[in-house]
Every structure is written in structure tokens, then in C-alpha cells.
Amino acid sequence: MQRREISAALDKVKPLRFGENKTLVVIGGTSGIGAATARKFALRGLATRIIIVGRDAQRGHDVAQICSCYAPKGSEPAVSFIQKDVSCLDTPGELTTRDCTGFAVQVISRFVISHLLVSANAMAPDGVIISVGNPGWTMDDLSANDFSLALWEKTAWTRMSVFAAQMLRDSSVMDACTLEQNGRYHQRVFHLNPGLVASETFLYGQLPFPIGIARRIAIMAPAAVEPDDYADVPVFVAMFPEEAERIGQGRLLDKNFAHVDPGKWAQDEMHRAEVWEFMERAAGASGPELTSRGQPSVVVAVLRPPSAYPNADVVVDLNAAPGYGETPELGARIRDLCELVAYSLKLTAGSKLPPKAQIYIDAVDILAEDHTPYAVLRSLRSILAAVNASKPGRLILSLPRDSRFLPLVTPASLSPGLILITPHNPRAVEAMAQRLLLTPEDPRFFSLLDRFSGDTLALAGSGLEVGEPSSYAVQILIRKATGGAKAIVRAVEGYTAGKPMPLEQVASFKLLAEEKRTTTHADLNLPFNLSLTDRQKSERGAVPLPYAHEGEGADLGMGMDWSDDEEDDEI
């Protein structure tokens, strides 16, 4: 597929309509293909928000201003620039050395930011991650303990060989990241090769002789592509990922938009596992600095043991049943849980929580059974008061749909800092879609779901499986800070094997109205017709009928004359 065809296909795409939302995040968007991609998205009106991340503040603000001016009237995106030097990551080991600065810019930054967005659920499951590099190249002797190539450089003879090794290393690691991300993420991850690019800010003086001179001459040739000419390719991939994967027959594409096999080094599963572990350490070290989602997490373990929550900052263990190894202060811990959390976080005594604190209670209904529901509700109100003071903190409760404690925490007036998670059987959601023709987009869907209408329909139909299902349709209720019933947002997502996923993967929404019905003449509003063949028509005509008429009126008198020719006065 040629770039001309891609541009023609994008010309047919209409700008986003009101209510459609797409966010574009460009890492290294101050120049080159990154800046050109941001301009193309703005020019075609295909993004409602554009975030540009880069090091050069002046160029970044210039690109943001151009994007705002390029956008068609009525489709102006919200453009923002974030100045960030992704080569200054606070990462362990060799990432802090001088030799690894280029590697941090070219490779690690791409993985870290996309990994943080996916891990924080800030990217939609149908999102697209695109890296522009050199897929298919390989450095067979690359070691996971020497990504900086410091040891390899000691045996190198020339500066040109070091430069070539760095390019092969970057391609090998990016291919490995692309393969691993595609296997671990719901999002599609592409690795594209633009070929030779005539970038306006490329520093040719930093290239070793004679590569710098050769590249300077090469970009003057017609083979070099301008950033704005190539930018339509990542735009097309981002807008039509399924079509791009079908045309390119893969997610690693060369400059001709054709599939290219990953390098030999990246095909090794052991190498990919080493890269993933290395990158996750880099993402973990850079997380609080690069994202605003560094909230302290507190888990109140009631149903499951504390060991089930290894990633929580603080785990408050309330797993002991009353009367069995109960500590004397357990009741006090329930009533004054907020102070316990503050103490666990090593804060000053009182109910003040750290900013953006996230508190999760895995089985608050069991606490209500062990103690009184209103005592637990009083404790929740204290926690919510502290959570609201540490904006934007949240209290997250997981409750089964048949819990008697659920009606106490569902009123809209309770608190804007509360999130409720309620699992449902996927068959119940399917029954509502098939029998009531209701989907989660319908405002009546959630009210009927809360009344067990889906369970009743499923039991009356094909049946609801007995026992715990392997997948769940999880209802999520989020209250906005404004409060009130209109500020409640409800959603239903799928969940299976410990991972969230789109609802369509665990429940079918094939409505009865969409099922194929037998087409009849009555449905088509056509005159009656037996659709007989010529032979059938002739045989039908040979059948004797008990009556016959050739367009003449029927003799209703059957040979009897009822007319009175003569008047008769006799009675």
C-alpha cells in the first residue's frame, strides 16, 4: 500500500463529531515525524485532545500553536505541551550512565510511558501504540547485562562500529518490546520503519565519518521522505489498526507498509523476558515522576489474606473472624479505621490521609455481618470524610449484588469519593439484551439489572449456570465531585482470569431484533404468489374444479328462475 493511497483513504475520513473522543499522546513531538503526526491529526480533525511531550520548550509550544491553527473550525483539539527530558530517568543500573542516554531516549522512553498509561488504565482497550524505528534488525550478541554497550565498546575498533551496534541494539530491543506488549496488552502495538527521513533538526555532525556525509547526501536524493509526507502512515494505523494489520499482514511494517519479521535476537523468548523485566524496573523507577497516578494504595483485607495484595502500599489485616483469634482492639479498628490507616502510613495521629489516597475494602458486607451494619456505615462515613479531604482520593468497595449492605451505600447523597464494584453473571446481561433489547447504553439497563431482572430472565430461559462463573460482568458506579444523582457514572466491563477486558468478550449482545427471520411475502408487502414453475402451472390447470367460470358471472340460481313474470293478486 503506497503513501498516496493512505492519504486518499484519510481524505475520506470525516472529522470527529460532537461526543466522540480521541486523545493523541506524542512522545518526542517537537520535531520530525512526531511533530508532523500531531499536525496531521489536528489538520484532519481526528483528535479531541493532543498531548505533546518533548525536551525543547520553544519547539513544543510552536507545534502546539500550529496544531491549534491547523484544525478545522468546530473540531479544534485541546493541545498541550509537557516539557520532559525522558533521557533523565531515575532508573537503576546502567540507565544512569552517560553511555545509555541515547538508549533511554530512543527505546526506554517509548516503553515506559506507554506501559504507565496501560498499567494505570488510562488507555482504552482498543487503543493503539505506535513506535517509529527500524523493525527487523538484530544484534545477535546483545546481552541484557550490557544494554548500554559499555562492555561491548571496549572491544570495538572504530566509532562507526559503535554507532552501528547502537542502531542494531535499539531495533532488537524495540522488536522485543513490541512482541511482548502485543502478548500482554489488549491494545495493538505497531513498530513502523519510515526509511530515510529528511528531518529538519537532525545533527549530522554527531554521526561518525563517513556516515554523516553519506546521510547528508542521501537526504538530498528523491528517496528521502519528508516528515509530513510520512505522517499519514501512523495516522492511518492509529485510526484503522485492523485494516493496517490486514494490509501489512502484521504489526511490524517496513517503509513499503509490508510485514517484516522481527530480528533473530527478539524472537528468543528468554531475551524478551529479560527485556520486559528490565523495562518494568525502568517504569517502576520512573512512575511517580512521569505520571500523576502515584497515589498511595491502602487495602483493607477482610476476605482474603494480606499476601493476596503484594502491590499495595499498606494492607490493614481484618481477616480474623470474631471469636477466633480476635484481637481485643478489633472493634475499635473497625470503628476508627481511618486513624489506623493514617498510622499505618506513618502519618501524624488523626484522620488526615495523604493526597490522592486510594482505599479498597474487599468485603465490607462481611464486616457488616460480623458487626452491626450501621457501625460499619459510620466508619465508612469517617473514611469518606478523610478521603474527600485528600482530593482526589477514593474509597472503593466491592459488594455482591445480593448484599443487604449494598442499599446503604448506593444513595447519591452519600459521598462523591465512593466507587462501588458489583459483579454480575454475564448470562444475566445477555438475557437483558436478548429479551428486553436493552444494552448498557440504555438508561433503563442499570435499574433493571439492580432488580435482578436479568437473573430472572436467564433462569426462565436457557438457564443460568450453577456455581461461580469463570467470567464476570462487573458493574462500576463512580460518583463525580459535583455530587447528586446526575453526577453518577455507571459502566459495565468484563473480567476474567484476573484481567479486565471489554464486556463483549464475556457477554453476547446479539439482539433478537437483529436475528435473521424467514422472509415471507407478507413481510415484503408483495401480492400473493405461489412461485410455481411452468410445469406446475400446467398441472394445476389440468385439475378439475367443482366450479368453473371464465370471467362470467356465476349462476346463483342453479337453473331455477325466481322471476315473477305475471302479477298475481291472489294471496
Coordinates of C-alpha atoms in Angstrom, one line a residue, residues 320-323 330-335 363-379 405:
A320 CA -9.7 -12.6 61.8
A321 CA -13.2 -13.8 62.5
P322 CA -14.9 -12.6 65.7
G323 CA -14.3 -15.0 68.5
L330 CA -10.7 -5.3 66.5
G331 CA -13.9 -3.5 67.2
A332 CA -12.0 -0.3 67.7
R333 CA -10.1 -0.9 64.4
I334 CA -13.4 -1.2 62.6
R335 CA -14.9 1.9 64.2
A363 CA -15.6 -7.4 51.6
V364 CA -17.3 -4.7 53.6
D365 CA -20.5 -6.7 53.7
I366 CA -18.7 -9.3 55.9
L367 CA -17.8 -6.6 58.3
A368 CA -21.4 -5.6 58.4
E369 CA -22.4 -9.2 59.3
D370 CA -19.6 -9.5 62.0
H371 CA -20.6 -6.2 63.5
T372 CA -23.6 -4.0 63.0
P373 CA -24.2 -2.5 59.6
Y374 CA -24.7 1.0 61.0
A375 CA -21.4 0.8 62.9
V376 CA -19.6 -0.1 59.7
L377 CA -21.5 2.6 57.8
R378 CA -20.4 5.1 60.4
S379 CA -16.8 4.1 59.9
F405 CA -25.4 -3.8 52.9

